[in-house]
PDB file of C-alpha atoms in Angstrom:
ATOM      1  CA  MET A  27      34.614  40.273 -27.632  1.00 47.00           C
ATOM      2  CA  ILE A  28      35.458  39.923 -24.148  1.00 50.00           C
ATOM      3  CA  GLN A  29      32.471  39.567 -21.539  1.00 48.00           C
ATOM      4  CA  PRO A  30      32.966  41.686 -18.484  1.00 49.00           C
ATOM      5  CA  ARG A  31      33.647  39.674 -15.463  1.00 48.00           C
ATOM      6  CA  SER A  32      30.715  38.890 -13.551  1.00 49.00           C
ATOM      7  CA  GLU A  33      30.911  39.766  -9.821  1.00 55.00           C
ATOM      8  CA  LYS A  34      30.072  36.790  -7.609  1.00 69.00           C
ATOM      9  CA  ARG A  35      30.016  38.724  -4.280  1.00 70.00           C
ATOM     10  CA  LYS A  36      26.445  39.202  -2.930  1.00 89.00           C
ATOM     11  CA  TYR A  37      27.470  42.554  -0.978  1.00 94.00           C
ATOM     12  CA  THR A  38      29.136  45.779  -2.206  1.00 96.00           C
ATOM     13  CA  ARG A  39      32.732  46.053  -0.732  1.00 96.00           C
ATOM     14  CA  VAL A  40      34.312  49.259  -0.064  1.00 98.00           C
ATOM     15  CA  GLU A  41      38.041  50.264   0.909  1.00 97.00           C
ATOM     16  CA  PRO A  42      38.130  52.594   3.871  1.00 96.00           C
ATOM     17  CA  ASP A  43      40.043  55.795   3.548  1.00 95.00           C
ATOM     18  CA  LEU A  44      43.468  55.204   5.038  1.00 92.00           C
ATOM     19  CA  ALA A  45      42.792  58.681   7.017  1.00 94.00           C
ATOM     20  CA  GLU A  46      40.009  57.195   8.464  1.00 95.00           C
ATOM     21  CA  PRO A  47      40.413  53.614   9.095  1.00 95.00           C
ATOM     22  CA  VAL A  48      37.913  51.057  10.575  1.00 96.00           C
ATOM     23  CA  GLU A  49      39.269  49.216  13.464  1.00 94.00           C
ATOM     24  CA  VAL A  50      38.753  45.659  13.712  1.00 92.00           C
ATOM     25  CA  HIS A  51      38.538  44.099  17.229  1.00 89.00           C
ATOM     26  CA  LEU A  52      38.686  40.181  16.817  1.00 83.00           C
ATOM     27  CA  MET A  53      37.906  38.274  20.008  1.00 80.00           C
ATOM     28  CA  GLY A  54      37.748  34.490  20.572  1.00 71.00           C
ATOM     29  CA  SER A  55      39.008  31.837  23.155  1.00 68.00           C
ATOM     30  CA  THR A  56      42.678  32.022  22.048  1.00 65.00           C
ATOM     31  CA  LEU A  57      43.252  35.370  20.369  1.00 63.00           C
ATOM     32  CA  ILE A  58      42.229  38.948  20.850  1.00 70.00           C
ATOM     33  CA  ASP A  59      43.635  41.067  18.364  1.00 77.00           C
ATOM     34  CA  VAL A  60      43.063  44.834  16.739  1.00 82.00           C
ATOM     35  CA  LEU A  61      43.677  45.379  13.074  1.00 87.00           C
ATOM     36  CA  LYS A  62      42.564  47.436  10.518  1.00 91.00           C
ATOM     37  CA  ALA A  63      39.970  46.709   7.589  1.00 94.00           C
ATOM     38  CA  LYS A  64      41.332  46.368   4.204  1.00 93.00           C
ATOM     39  CA  ASP A  65      37.836  46.325   2.938  1.00 96.00           C
ATOM     40  CA  ILE A  66      34.299  45.889   4.440  1.00 97.00           C
ATOM     41  CA  SER A  67      30.793  44.737   3.262  1.00 97.00           C
ATOM     42  CA  LEU A  68      27.457  43.818   4.852  1.00 97.00           C
ATOM     43  CA  GLY A  69      28.622  40.331   4.379  1.00 96.00           C
ATOM     44  CA  GLY A  70      32.153  40.602   5.892  1.00 96.00           C
ATOM     45  CA  ILE A  71      35.514  42.456   6.339  1.00 95.00           C
ATOM     46  CA  GLY A  72      38.867  41.917   4.801  1.00 92.00           C
ATOM     47  CA  ILE A  73      42.044  42.378   6.858  1.00 88.00           C
ATOM     48  CA  ILE A  74      45.900  41.885   6.501  1.00 79.00           C
ATOM     49  CA  ALA A  75      47.197  40.606   9.619  1.00 77.00           C
ATOM     50  CA  PRO A  76      50.707  41.269  10.272  1.00 72.00           C
ATOM     51  CA  HIS A  77      51.289  37.668  11.488  1.00 63.00           C
ATOM     52  CA  HIS A  78      49.252  34.449  10.970  1.00 61.00           C
ATOM     53  CA  PHE A  79      46.459  32.845  12.944  1.00 60.00           C
ATOM     54  CA  ASP A  80      47.979  29.481  12.858  1.00 59.00           C
ATOM     55  CA  ALA A  81      46.693  28.536  16.484  1.00 56.00           C
ATOM     56  CA  TRP A  82      43.360  29.695  15.493  1.00 60.00           C
ATOM     57  CA  ASP A  83      40.839  27.317  14.568  1.00 62.00           C
ATOM     58  CA  MET A  84      39.409  28.648  11.383  1.00 68.00           C
ATOM     59  CA  ASN A  85      36.122  26.948  11.994  1.00 68.00           C
ATOM     60  CA  GLN A  86      35.580  28.573  15.293  1.00 73.00           C
ATOM     61  CA  SER A  87      32.931  31.463  15.622  1.00 82.00           C
ATOM     62  CA  ILE A  88      34.455  34.895  17.128  1.00 86.00           C
ATOM     63  CA  GLU A  89      33.199  38.203  18.236  1.00 91.00           C
ATOM     64  CA  VAL A  90      34.109  41.063  15.949  1.00 92.00           C
ATOM     65  CA  LEU A  91      33.924  44.590  17.194  1.00 94.00           C
ATOM     66  CA  VAL A  92      33.850  47.002  14.214  1.00 96.00           C
ATOM     67  CA  ALA A  93      34.861  50.856  15.081  1.00 96.00           C
ATOM     68  CA  LEU A  94      33.646  52.820  12.347  1.00 97.00           C
ATOM     69  CA  PRO A  95      34.828  56.392  11.988  1.00 95.00           C
ATOM     70  CA  GLY A  96      33.085  59.528  12.705  1.00 92.00           C
ATOM     71  CA  GLU A  97      29.805  59.604  14.378  1.00 94.00           C
ATOM     72  CA  LEU A  98      28.661  56.187  13.478  1.00 95.00           C
ATOM     73  CA  SER A  99      28.474  53.695  16.188  1.00 93.00           C
ATOM     74  CA  ASP A 100      30.837  50.670  16.799  1.00 95.00           C
ATOM     75  CA  PHE A 101      28.897  47.438  16.602  1.00 96.00           C
ATOM     76  CA  LEU A 102      29.402  43.742  17.600  1.00 96.00           C
ATOM     77  CA  ALA A 103      29.105  40.985  15.290  1.00 96.00           C
ATOM     78  CA  ARG A 104      29.896  37.403  14.929  1.00 95.00           C
ATOM     79  CA  GLY A 105      31.895  35.776  12.314  1.00 92.00           C
ATOM     80  CA  GLN A 106      34.226  33.166  11.016  1.00 89.00           C
ATOM     81  CA  ILE A 107      37.773  33.851   9.888  1.00 82.00           C
ATOM     82  CA  LYS A 108      38.588  32.610   6.615  1.00 79.00           C
ATOM     83  CA  GLN A 109      41.968  32.668   4.838  1.00 71.00           C
ATOM     84  CA  ILE A 110      41.452  34.173   1.478  1.00 69.00           C
ATOM     85  CA  GLY A 111      44.973  35.183   0.148  1.00 68.00           C
ATOM     86  CA  ASN A 112      48.467  33.965   0.026  1.00 63.00           C
ATOM     87  CA  LYS A 113      50.753  33.997   3.256  1.00 62.00           C
ATOM     88  CA  SER A 114      53.863  35.625   3.249  1.00 58.00           C
ATOM     89  CA  LYS A 115      56.624  35.200   5.962  1.00 61.00           C
ATOM     90  CA  GLU A 116      55.225  38.705   7.684  1.00 64.00           C
ATOM     91  CA  SER A 117      51.404  38.655   7.049  1.00 70.00           C
ATOM     92  CA  GLY A 118      48.466  36.882   5.700  1.00 74.00           C
ATOM     93  CA  ILE A 119      45.424  38.101   4.008  1.00 78.00           C
ATOM     94  CA  TYR A 120      42.218  37.153   5.892  1.00 82.00           C
ATOM     95  CA  GLY A 121      38.684  37.747   5.935  1.00 86.00           C
ATOM     96  CA  VAL A 122      35.993  37.687   8.456  1.00 89.00           C
ATOM     97  CA  GLN A 123      32.620  36.361   7.192  1.00 92.00           C
ATOM     98  CA  PHE A 124      29.747  37.992   9.501  1.00 96.00           C
ATOM     99  CA  THR A 125      27.424  35.213  10.759  1.00 96.00           C
ATOM    100  CA  ALA A 126      25.338  37.876  12.869  1.00 97.00           C
ATOM    101  CA  ILE A 127      24.975  41.601  12.943  1.00 97.00           C
ATOM    102  CA  GLY A 128      22.405  43.391  14.824  1.00 95.00           C
ATOM    103  CA  PRO A 129      19.945  45.804  13.231  1.00 96.00           C
ATOM    104  CA  LYS A 130      21.631  49.101  14.465  1.00 96.00           C
ATOM    105  CA  GLY A 131      24.993  47.694  13.306  1.00 96.00           C
ATOM    106  CA  LYS A 132      23.638  46.703   9.844  1.00 96.00           C
ATOM    107  CA  ARG A 133      21.926  50.134   9.322  1.00 97.00           C
ATOM    108  CA  ASP A 134      25.346  52.189  10.612  1.00 97.00           C
ATOM    109  CA  LEU A 135      27.549  49.779   8.293  1.00 97.00           C
ATOM    110  CA  GLN A 136      25.251  50.543   5.639  1.00 97.00           C
ATOM    111  CA  VAL A 137      25.648  54.646   6.000  1.00 97.00           C
ATOM    112  CA  TYR A 138      29.237  53.928   5.987  1.00 98.00           C
ATOM    113  CA  ILE A 139      29.389  52.067   2.756  1.00 98.00           C
ATOM    114  CA  ASN A 140      27.142  54.295   1.193  1.00 97.00           C
ATOM    115  CA  ARG A 141      29.554  57.182   2.018  1.00 97.00           C
ATOM    116  CA  MET A 142      32.465  55.188   0.670  1.00 97.00           C
ATOM    117  CA  ILE A 143      30.693  54.566  -2.797  1.00 97.00           C
ATOM    118  CA  ARG A 144      29.861  58.310  -3.099  1.00 97.00           C
ATOM    119  CA  ALA A 145      33.660  58.748  -2.300  1.00 96.00           C
ATOM    120  CA  LYS A 146      34.418  56.483  -5.113  1.00 97.00           C
ATOM    121  CA  ARG A 147      36.048  53.824  -2.789  1.00 96.00           C
ATOM    122  CA  LYS A 148      33.788  50.923  -4.108  1.00 96.00           C
ATOM    123  CA  ILE A 149      35.891  47.791  -5.091  1.00 93.00           C
TER     124      ILE A 149
END
């Protein structure tokens, strides 16, 4: 009998609805970019970048403005870019690991995550 694969992630990830995307504004000393979230959790956010962060110091701390859809407030967080997937010539899959989020941002993000779970968008 095959045992189910255990999930190693600490936080539940959800996939945003394409009709109501979650926008991610990355702000650092060498880059400002606006992308859409591939997935999001209280621990971080996954993005597909149409380019590469080759000039970016992956150990650098960045500010992230996350724009949640609907009446939920945008929130600022601090984070660190991590490459999590393979690069192609056109794009790369990256994650931003949150290192700090304010209490209001955490509450609104949890409300959003709960909505996406109810909408069967849990990954």
